[in-house]
XYZ file of N, CA, C and O in Angstrom:
752
model
N -1.353 50.904 190.534
C -2.579 51.379 189.924
C -3.624 50.276 190.058
O -3.340 49.105 189.862
N -4.829 50.660 190.364
C -5.886 49.674 190.522
C -6.261 49.080 189.167
O -6.471 49.802 188.198
N -6.368 47.783 189.156
C -6.690 47.044 187.925
C -8.036 47.481 187.334
O -8.186 47.579 186.119
N -8.990 47.772 188.196
C -10.328 48.122 187.733
C -10.297 49.398 186.891
O -11.004 49.514 185.889
N -9.450 50.363 187.265
C -9.383 51.604 186.502
C -8.736 51.390 185.131
O -9.166 51.979 184.142
N -7.712 50.554 185.089
C -7.081 50.242 183.795
C -8.097 49.584 182.876
O -8.231 49.957 181.702
N -8.820 48.624 183.405
C -9.839 47.927 182.612
C -10.908 48.914 182.148
O -11.334 48.881 180.991
N -11.339 49.812 183.016
C -12.379 50.777 182.648
C -11.908 51.715 181.541
O -12.666 52.016 180.619
N -10.668 52.182 181.613
C -10.155 53.058 180.550
C -10.040 52.313 179.230
O -10.378 52.851 178.168
N -9.560 51.078 179.277
C -9.493 50.265 178.054
C -10.892 50.041 177.510
O -11.136 50.130 176.303
N -11.828 49.766 178.400
C -13.216 49.517 178.014
C -13.816 50.725 177.292
O -14.524 50.569 176.293
N -13.533 51.912 177.770
C -14.051 53.120 177.119
C -13.506 53.234 175.697
O -14.254 53.519 174.757
N -12.218 52.993 175.532
C -11.606 53.109 174.196
C -12.202 52.089 173.232
O -12.617 52.445 172.121
N -12.272 50.827 173.640
C -12.792 49.806 172.724
C -14.293 49.953 172.512
O -14.811 49.602 171.451
N -15.000 50.517 173.502
C -16.421 50.818 173.313
C -16.592 51.847 172.198
O -17.456 51.700 171.329
N -15.790 52.884 172.220
C -15.872 53.927 171.193
C -15.585 53.333 169.816
O -16.307 53.618 168.847
N -14.557 52.492 169.725
C -14.227 51.845 168.444
C -15.389 50.989 167.963
O -15.800 51.060 166.796
N -15.952 50.192 168.854
C -17.051 49.300 168.480
C -18.294 50.082 168.065
O -18.934 49.760 167.057
N -18.637 51.110 168.822
C -19.847 51.892 168.520
C -19.709 52.654 167.202
O -20.603 52.600 166.347
N -18.593 53.339 167.032
C -18.402 54.119 165.805
C -18.319 53.207 164.586
O -18.921 53.494 163.546
N -17.610 52.099 164.719
C -17.497 51.190 163.574
C -18.827 50.512 163.268
O -19.127 50.218 162.101
N -19.652 50.275 164.282
C -20.982 49.710 164.044
C -21.866 50.658 163.264
O -22.568 50.265 162.325
N -21.821 51.930 163.632
C -22.595 52.932 162.893
C -22.035 53.084 161.487
O -22.788 53.153 160.509
N -20.700 53.118 161.377
C -20.074 53.200 160.052
C -20.422 52.013 159.177
O -20.665 52.158 157.969
N -20.462 50.840 159.766
C -20.834 49.625 159.035
C -22.269 49.718 158.524
O -22.558 49.375 157.371
N -23.159 50.202 159.360
C -24.555 50.346 158.954
C -24.693 51.347 157.805
O -25.391 51.084 156.823
N -24.019 52.470 157.915
C -24.072 53.485 156.854
C -23.453 52.942 155.567
O -24.000 53.132 154.474
N -22.321 52.250 155.684
C -21.660 51.683 154.503
C -22.534 50.630 153.833
O -22.432 50.419 152.618
N -23.397 49.971 154.597
C -24.300 48.981 154.033
C -25.317 49.576 153.079
O -25.886 48.877 152.244
N -25.518 50.883 153.181
C -26.446 51.561 152.269
C -25.728 52.132 151.048
O -26.368 52.704 150.171
N -24.409 51.992 151.009
C -23.628 52.533 149.899
C -23.430 51.521 148.787
O -23.969 50.409 148.811
N -22.620 51.903 147.835
C -22.375 51.059 146.660
C -21.074 50.278 146.732
O -20.859 49.380 145.932
N -20.195 50.622 147.659
C -18.871 50.014 147.690
C -18.813 48.861 148.694
O -18.917 49.076 149.907
N -18.623 47.673 148.159
C -18.487 46.517 149.045
C -17.174 46.600 149.826
O -17.115 46.165 150.979
N -16.152 47.175 149.228
C -14.856 47.279 149.897
C -14.953 48.167 151.140
O -14.408 47.844 152.193
N -15.666 49.277 151.029
C -15.857 50.170 152.179
C -16.623 49.431 153.276
O -16.254 49.466 154.453
N -17.693 48.730 152.892
C -18.473 47.957 153.858
C -17.585 46.908 154.532
O -17.617 46.730 155.750
N -16.782 46.221 153.733
C -15.903 45.174 154.259
C -14.900 45.745 155.264
O -14.650 45.149 156.319
N -14.326 46.907 154.954
C -13.368 47.524 155.875
C -14.028 47.891 157.204
O -13.459 47.661 158.268
N -15.246 48.456 157.136
C -15.979 48.760 158.363
C -16.291 47.479 159.125
O -16.230 47.446 160.362
N -16.629 46.419 158.410
C -16.955 45.145 159.055
C -15.749 44.587 159.804
O -15.882 44.103 160.933
N -14.583 44.652 159.185
C -13.365 44.144 159.838
C -13.073 44.934 161.104
O -12.818 44.362 162.173
N -13.123 46.267 161.005
C -12.868 47.109 162.181
C -13.904 46.822 163.266
O -13.567 46.706 164.454
N -15.163 46.677 162.864
C -16.219 46.437 163.849
C -16.061 45.083 164.537
O -16.200 44.989 165.769
N -15.772 44.052 163.777
C -15.604 42.728 164.383
C -14.412 42.715 165.332
O -14.522 42.243 166.478
N -13.282 43.260 164.890
C -12.097 43.268 165.762
C -12.330 44.148 166.996
O -12.005 43.739 168.119
N -12.900 45.335 166.796
C -13.194 46.211 167.929
C -14.183 45.584 168.898
O -14.050 45.706 170.113
N -15.172 44.885 168.352
C -16.188 44.258 169.201
C -15.637 43.060 169.964
O -16.040 42.809 171.103
N -14.707 42.332 169.357
C -14.064 41.224 170.076
C -13.243 41.780 171.241
O -13.304 41.258 172.360
N -12.501 42.848 170.990
C -11.744 43.486 172.074
C -12.688 44.028 173.152
O -12.397 43.936 174.347
N -13.822 44.569 172.719
C -14.826 45.069 173.662
C -15.372 43.929 174.517
O -15.517 44.065 175.734
N -15.661 42.798 173.896
C -16.159 41.634 174.624
C -15.143 41.159 175.659
O -15.493 40.874 176.809
N -13.886 41.095 175.273
C -12.834 40.678 176.208
C -12.732 41.671 177.371
O -12.646 41.272 178.540
N -12.767 42.967 177.047
C -12.700 43.980 178.099
C -13.915 43.897 179.031
O -13.783 44.063 180.242
N -15.086 43.625 178.463
C -16.304 43.467 179.286
C -16.158 42.272 180.222
O -16.570 42.338 181.392
N -15.591 41.194 179.733
C -15.401 40.019 180.589
C -14.524 40.380 181.784
O -14.846 40.044 182.937
N -13.426 41.097 181.535
C -12.572 41.537 182.639
C -13.322 42.510 183.552
O -13.191 42.462 184.776
N -14.111 43.403 182.967
C -14.880 44.380 183.738
C -15.884 43.684 184.657
O -15.993 44.028 185.843
N -16.590 42.716 184.116
C -17.586 41.985 184.915
C -16.902 41.203 186.033
O -17.400 41.164 187.167
N -15.745 40.605 185.751
C -15.054 39.854 186.804
C -14.579 40.765 187.928
O -14.585 40.356 189.092
N -14.198 42.009 187.590
C -13.791 42.920 188.664
C -14.982 43.404 189.485
O -14.810 43.814 190.624
N -16.168 43.344 188.905
C -17.385 43.758 189.616
C -18.280 42.562 189.951
O -19.488 42.724 190.113
N -17.689 41.398 190.046
C -18.466 40.188 190.275
C -19.246 40.238 191.583
O -20.352 39.712 191.685
N -18.694 40.889 192.577
C -19.396 41.031 193.857
C -20.718 41.771 193.701
O -21.709 41.449 194.357
N -20.758 42.763 192.808
C -21.984 43.501 192.546
C -23.032 42.567 191.949
O -24.196 42.593 192.353
N -22.629 41.728 190.997
C -23.565 40.792 190.374
C -24.060 39.759 191.394
O -25.234 39.405 191.406
N -23.159 39.281 192.256
C -23.580 38.349 193.307
C -24.576 39.013 194.253
O -25.532 38.391 194.698
N -24.343 40.282 194.543
C -25.256 41.022 195.417
C -26.645 41.158 194.814
O -27.649 41.091 195.529
N -26.723 41.341 193.498
C -28.031 41.419 192.835
C -28.756 40.082 192.956
O -29.949 40.039 193.228
N -28.025 39.003 192.752
C -28.643 37.676 192.846
C -29.105 37.404 194.280
O -30.197 36.894 194.509
N -28.276 37.792 195.245
C -28.571 37.522 196.645
C -29.622 38.480 197.220
O -30.557 38.054 197.893
N -29.487 39.781 196.940
C -30.321 40.792 197.591
C -31.374 41.417 196.681
O -32.199 42.199 197.149
N -31.330 41.141 195.402
C -32.262 41.766 194.473
C -31.690 43.069 193.918
O -30.682 43.581 194.385
N -32.381 43.602 192.940
C -31.916 44.819 192.276
C -32.357 46.031 193.081
O -33.535 46.213 193.363
N -31.388 46.851 193.424
C -31.695 48.108 194.107
C -32.117 49.162 193.097
O -32.036 48.971 191.887
N -32.546 50.286 193.603
C -33.031 51.354 192.729
C -31.925 51.867 191.796
O -32.149 52.087 190.619
N -30.715 52.045 192.319
C -29.623 52.563 191.512
C -29.049 51.515 190.561
O -28.374 51.848 189.602
N -29.269 50.272 190.829
C -28.672 49.199 190.041
C -29.468 48.832 188.803
O -28.990 48.067 187.973
N -30.670 49.341 188.654
C -31.527 48.930 187.550
C -30.926 49.247 186.182
O -30.954 48.422 185.283
N -30.359 50.429 186.022
C -29.788 50.811 184.731
C -28.606 49.909 184.393
O -28.472 49.440 183.253
N -27.752 49.638 185.359
C -26.602 48.772 185.121
C -27.050 47.352 184.793
O -26.483 46.700 183.914
N -28.073 46.869 185.470
C -28.601 45.531 185.171
C -29.188 45.486 183.760
O -28.954 44.528 183.012
N -29.936 46.518 183.383
C -30.503 46.586 182.030
C -29.380 46.647 180.999
O -29.424 45.975 179.965
N -28.346 47.446 181.285
C -27.200 47.540 180.381
C -26.536 46.178 180.211
O -26.167 45.788 179.097
N -26.413 45.432 181.279
C -25.811 44.090 181.213
C -26.638 43.150 180.337
O -26.089 42.394 179.529
N -27.951 43.204 180.499
C -28.841 42.339 179.706
C -28.792 42.734 178.230
O -28.707 41.873 177.350
N -28.811 44.042 177.961
C -28.749 44.503 176.570
C -27.412 44.103 175.942
O -27.363 43.673 174.791
N -26.322 44.227 176.707
C -25.020 43.809 176.168
C -25.013 42.320 175.865
O -24.475 41.898 174.834
N -25.595 41.519 176.728
C -25.666 40.078 176.482
C -26.443 39.794 175.200
O -25.995 38.997 174.358
N -27.571 40.443 175.012
C -28.369 40.282 173.799
C -27.593 40.756 172.565
O -27.588 40.091 171.521
N -26.898 41.868 172.689
C -26.087 42.392 171.589
C -24.967 41.427 171.226
O -24.703 41.180 170.047
N -24.333 40.848 172.239
C -23.251 39.884 171.995
C -23.756 38.627 171.300
O -23.123 38.134 170.360
N -24.889 38.115 171.763
C -25.454 36.900 171.152
C -25.804 37.154 169.689
O -25.449 36.366 168.809
N -26.485 38.276 169.402
C -26.838 38.565 168.004
C -25.595 38.803 167.162
O -25.537 38.393 166.005
N -24.577 39.439 167.736
C -23.332 39.669 167.000
C -22.610 38.378 166.677
O -22.111 38.193 165.561
N -22.578 37.450 167.625
C -21.913 36.158 167.386
C -22.685 35.353 166.349
O -22.085 34.736 165.467
N -24.010 35.388 166.415
C -24.826 34.690 165.412
C -24.578 35.283 164.024
O -24.466 34.561 163.041
N -24.443 36.614 163.945
C -24.202 37.263 162.653
C -22.854 36.880 162.046
O -22.690 36.925 160.837
N -21.911 36.485 162.885
C -20.619 36.035 162.356
C -20.760 34.748 161.552
O -20.012 34.516 160.612
N -21.734 33.929 161.939
C -21.907 32.639 161.291
C -22.828 32.651 160.086
O -22.932 31.647 159.382
N -23.509 33.760 159.850
C -24.439 33.827 158.718
C -24.144 35.074 157.899
O -23.434 35.969 158.340
N -24.697 35.125 156.724
C -24.596 36.328 155.919
C -25.634 37.306 156.449
O -26.791 37.283 156.047
N -25.203 38.183 157.381
C -26.155 38.994 158.118
C -26.417 40.373 157.561
O -27.269 41.088 158.068
N -25.688 40.765 156.522
C -25.883 42.111 155.987
C -27.293 42.247 155.414
O -27.774 41.387 154.684
N -27.949 43.324 155.775
C -29.302 43.643 155.293
C -30.333 42.563 155.621
O -31.264 42.335 154.860
N -30.152 41.897 156.745
C -31.141 40.912 157.199
C -31.868 41.478 158.407
O -31.388 42.421 159.043
N -33.023 40.928 158.744
C -33.719 41.386 159.963
C -32.854 41.243 161.219
O -32.894 42.107 162.089
N -32.059 40.165 161.298
C -31.185 39.982 162.459
C -30.112 41.068 162.497
O -29.810 41.620 163.565
N -29.552 41.392 161.331
C -28.548 42.455 161.267
C -29.117 43.800 161.682
O -28.484 44.565 162.421
N -30.314 44.103 161.242
C -30.968 45.354 161.614
C -31.310 45.378 163.106
O -31.148 46.407 163.768
N -31.744 44.234 163.627
C -32.022 44.145 165.069
C -30.740 44.367 165.873
O -30.747 45.073 166.886
N -29.652 43.783 165.426
C -28.357 43.956 166.087
C -27.971 45.443 166.098
O -27.516 45.961 167.115
N -28.187 46.104 164.973
C -27.877 47.535 164.882
C -28.727 48.343 165.857
O -28.219 49.202 166.583
N -30.030 48.074 165.904
C -30.919 48.816 166.806
C -30.570 48.561 168.267
O -30.568 49.487 169.090
N -30.265 47.319 168.600
C -29.853 46.986 169.973
C -28.539 47.711 170.293
O -28.341 48.214 171.399
N -27.659 47.779 169.297
C -26.389 48.482 169.475
C -26.579 49.965 169.748
O -25.872 50.550 170.582
N -27.533 50.583 169.067
C -27.811 52.004 169.307
C -28.341 52.205 170.728
O -27.908 53.118 171.442
N -29.260 51.341 171.149
C -29.796 51.425 172.516
C -28.670 51.224 173.526
O -28.551 51.969 174.509
N -27.837 50.233 173.278
C -26.695 49.952 174.154
C -25.763 51.157 174.227
O -25.296 51.523 175.311
N -25.506 51.786 173.089
C -24.608 52.941 173.051
C -25.152 54.087 173.904
O -24.420 54.684 174.691
N -26.431 54.371 173.766
C -27.042 55.468 174.532
C -26.958 55.185 176.034
O -26.544 56.047 176.825
N -27.326 53.981 176.435
C -27.299 53.638 177.866
C -25.862 53.592 178.380
O -25.568 54.056 179.487
N -24.947 53.054 177.574
C -23.539 52.958 177.990
C -22.914 54.343 178.156
O -22.125 54.560 179.080
N -23.252 55.275 177.268
C -22.730 56.636 177.405
C -23.201 57.238 178.734
O -22.414 57.862 179.458
N -24.459 57.034 179.069
C -24.962 57.490 180.369
C -24.236 56.822 181.528
O -23.886 57.471 182.516
N -23.983 55.537 181.405
C -23.264 54.766 182.418
C -21.852 55.323 182.601
O -21.381 55.477 183.729
N -21.188 55.628 181.498
C -19.823 56.160 181.547
C -19.822 57.561 182.152
O -19.009 57.874 183.024
N -20.735 58.414 181.700
C -20.790 59.790 182.200
C -21.023 59.809 183.709
O -20.400 60.587 184.433
N -21.885 58.928 184.177
C -22.182 58.867 185.605
C -20.935 58.517 186.423
O -20.775 58.966 187.550
N -20.040 57.738 185.852
C -18.844 57.281 186.560
C -17.577 58.035 186.161
O -16.492 57.724 186.634
N -17.698 59.013 185.306
C -16.534 59.716 184.789
C -15.747 60.443 185.874
O -14.522 60.475 185.834
N -16.423 60.994 186.852
C -15.705 61.712 187.913
C -14.786 60.764 188.685
O -13.680 61.142 189.064
N -15.231 59.541 188.909
C -14.391 58.556 189.597
C -13.218 58.166 188.704
O -12.079 58.060 189.169
N -13.467 58.000 187.411
C -12.396 57.632 186.494
C -11.362 58.739 186.359
O -10.178 58.470 186.224
N -11.823 59.986 186.396
C -10.886 61.112 186.302
C -9.937 61.140 187.485
O -8.804 61.579 187.373
N -10.411 60.684 188.625
C -9.582 60.676 189.831
C -8.667 59.452 189.899
O -7.850 59.348 190.798
N -8.828 58.552 188.959
C -8.054 57.309 189.000
C -6.578 57.578 188.748
O -6.174 58.611 188.232
N -5.774 56.636 189.113
C -4.336 56.737 188.959
C -3.945 56.908 187.500
O -3.054 57.685 187.184
N -4.598 56.198 186.595
C -4.256 56.299 185.180
C -4.432 57.727 184.695
O -3.600 58.253 183.962
N -5.499 58.367 185.111
C -5.740 59.748 184.716
C -4.614 60.643 185.224
O -4.129 61.516 184.513
N -4.175 60.425 186.460
C -3.083 61.218 187.018
C -1.790 60.969 186.260
O -1.029 61.899 185.997
N -1.544 59.721 185.891
C -0.336 59.400 185.130
C -0.378 60.075 183.763
O 0.616 60.658 183.315
N -1.530 60.010 183.089
C -1.643 60.632 181.775
C -1.438 62.142 181.861
O -0.779 62.729 181.008
N -1.982 62.781 182.886
C -1.804 64.224 183.051
C -0.340 64.553 183.305
O 0.194 65.511 182.758
N 0.324 63.771 184.147
C 1.742 63.998 184.435
C 2.562 63.816 183.173
O 3.441 64.626 182.864
N 2.283 62.763 182.394
C 3.014 62.523 181.148
C 2.795 63.678 180.190
O 3.714 64.147 179.544
N 1.561 64.171 180.132
C 1.230 65.277 179.232
C 2.012 66.521 179.634
O 2.567 67.217 178.794
N 2.088 66.807 180.949
C 2.840 67.972 181.408
C 4.320 67.816 181.104
O 4.961 68.736 180.607
N 4.883 66.646 181.420
C 6.300 66.403 181.145
C 6.588 66.513 179.658
O 7.612 67.070 179.260
N 5.693 65.991 178.833
C 5.891 66.042 177.393
C 5.845 67.470 176.878
O 6.631 67.855 176.023
N 4.935 68.269 177.413
C 4.829 69.662 176.979
C 6.088 70.434 177.356
O 6.628 71.190 176.543
N 6.587 70.235 178.570
C 7.809 70.907 178.997
C 8.979 70.447 178.149
O 9.783 71.254 177.669
N 9.086 69.151 177.922
C 10.172 68.614 177.114
C 10.118 69.135 175.683
O 11.146 69.481 175.109
N 8.926 69.204 175.129
C 8.781 69.717 173.770
C 9.214 71.170 173.708
O 9.923 71.578 172.790
N 8.814 71.968 174.707
C 9.203 73.375 174.735
C 10.726 73.501 174.804
O 11.334 74.288 174.075
N 11.370 72.738 175.696
C 12.829 72.795 175.812
C 13.508 72.348 174.528
O 14.513 72.925 174.104
N 12.956 71.345 173.901
C 13.524 70.835 172.659
C 13.417 71.882 171.550
O 14.390 72.161 170.849
N 12.238 72.473 171.403
C 12.056 73.499 170.376
C 12.922 74.713 170.667
O 13.472 75.333 169.745
N 13.077 75.066 171.935
C 13.940 76.163 172.315
C 15.375 75.903 171.860
O 16.037 76.785 171.314
N 15.855 74.670 172.070
C 17.222 74.343 171.640
C 17.343 74.384 170.118
O 18.376 74.782 169.590
N 16.300 74.009 169.413
C 16.327 74.063 167.952
C 16.431 75.502 167.478
O 17.244 75.846 166.616
N 15.610 76.402 168.056
C 15.625 77.801 167.625
C 16.929 78.497 167.998
O 17.410 79.349 167.266
N 17.506 78.144 169.137
C 18.767 78.764 169.550
C 19.917 78.349 168.638
O 20.921 79.029 168.557
N 19.798 77.230 167.986
C 20.861 76.719 167.121
C 20.508 76.857 165.652
O 20.827 75.988 164.842
N 19.837 77.938 165.316
C 19.479 78.233 163.924
C 18.759 77.079 163.242
O 19.123 76.685 162.134
N 17.769 76.539 163.902
C 16.900 75.504 163.355
C 17.622 74.182 163.079
O 17.151 73.365 162.332
N 18.793 73.992 163.677
C 19.493 72.717 163.531
C 19.174 71.873 164.763
O 19.262 72.352 165.888
N 18.843 70.655 164.530
C 18.521 69.775 165.645
C 19.813 69.279 166.277
O 20.684 68.743 165.604
N 19.945 69.508 167.558
C 21.091 69.037 168.302
C 20.627 67.787 169.051
O 19.786 67.850 169.924
N 21.211 66.669 168.701
C 20.704 65.389 169.187
C 20.891 65.166 170.674
O 20.163 64.434 171.286
N 21.843 65.813 171.299
C 22.083 65.536 172.710
C 21.509 66.594 173.638
O 21.733 66.562 174.823
N 20.756 67.558 173.146
C 20.250 68.607 174.012
C 18.900 68.306 174.631
O 18.505 68.978 175.552
N 18.184 67.358 174.108
C 16.868 67.058 174.673
C 16.670 65.549 174.756
O 15.930 64.972 173.984
N 17.350 64.912 175.709
C 17.237 63.455 175.781
C 15.825 62.968 176.048
O 15.449 61.898 175.599
N 15.018 63.750 176.748
C 13.637 63.332 176.997
C 12.871 63.303 175.686
O 12.137 62.370 175.393
N 13.043 64.329 174.860
C 12.351 64.346 173.569
C 12.866 63.248 172.661
O 12.138 62.715 171.846
N 14.141 62.910 172.789
C 14.685 61.824 171.964
C 13.934 60.528 172.245
O 13.685 59.739 171.351
N 13.550 60.326 173.509
C 12.802 59.122 173.854
C 11.346 59.228 173.450
O 10.742 58.272 173.002
N 10.747 60.419 173.618
C 9.328 60.578 173.342
C 9.029 60.671 171.850
O 8.039 60.143 171.379
N 9.867 61.369 171.118
C 9.590 61.608 169.696
C 10.832 61.374 168.860
O 11.390 62.320 168.273
N 11.327 60.146 168.762
C 12.555 59.906 168.000
C 12.400 60.246 166.520
O 13.374 60.552 165.856
N 11.178 60.222 166.014
C 10.988 60.545 164.599
C 11.334 61.995 164.298
O 11.687 62.330 163.167
N 11.268 62.901 165.297
C 11.628 64.291 165.061
C 13.107 64.432 164.706
O 13.472 65.284 163.909
N 13.923 63.572 165.277
C 15.343 63.646 165.007
C 15.665 63.277 163.570
O 16.650 63.735 163.011
N 14.864 62.457 162.967
C 15.119 62.001 161.610
C 14.586 62.960 160.559
O 14.873 62.795 159.375
N 13.826 63.961 160.963
C 13.234 64.879 159.994
C 14.272 65.773 159.332
O 14.145 66.118 158.165
N 15.308 66.171 160.071
C 16.259 67.152 159.562
C 17.639 66.565 159.310
O 18.602 67.297 159.196
N 17.787 65.263 159.282
C 19.100 64.648 159.031
C 19.490 64.799 157.585
O 18.714 64.792 156.701
């Protein structure tokens, strides 16, 4: 499997975590519960650190593209990606600065939130534009195959349960035993 596709799929997941937790953190900042705000903050910081790490791997896999911009200039199609890169850099810097200060309800915190919203909108467009390539990636094919195998295995497993008067027979569905071992413990 190509490394770039694995990184891109991971990047999408951690992007979603970071974006949703950032919005949740902002909304919680307007509430009365410090505990709720704190929980959103923890999820956002951890998700954003994972996002930063994934971005570093993503940029290294596309380093030739960045070198090409420096060498040849920005092409017409590259402008959005270049803007997204600059906005992410600005978002990262403000986020790291906010870690060192009490940033809740400060102008810097609000600026970070607004930059994050802009980043989210542009990133969603960036992802949608490349989604067809990601769907064709090996990881997507593996996930579809696993999903099909799991559905067939689940059907065979449930069939064996119904044929045996709702008693789970532990040796009739070895694939399900590996995929869902917790099902075996439900009826013991």
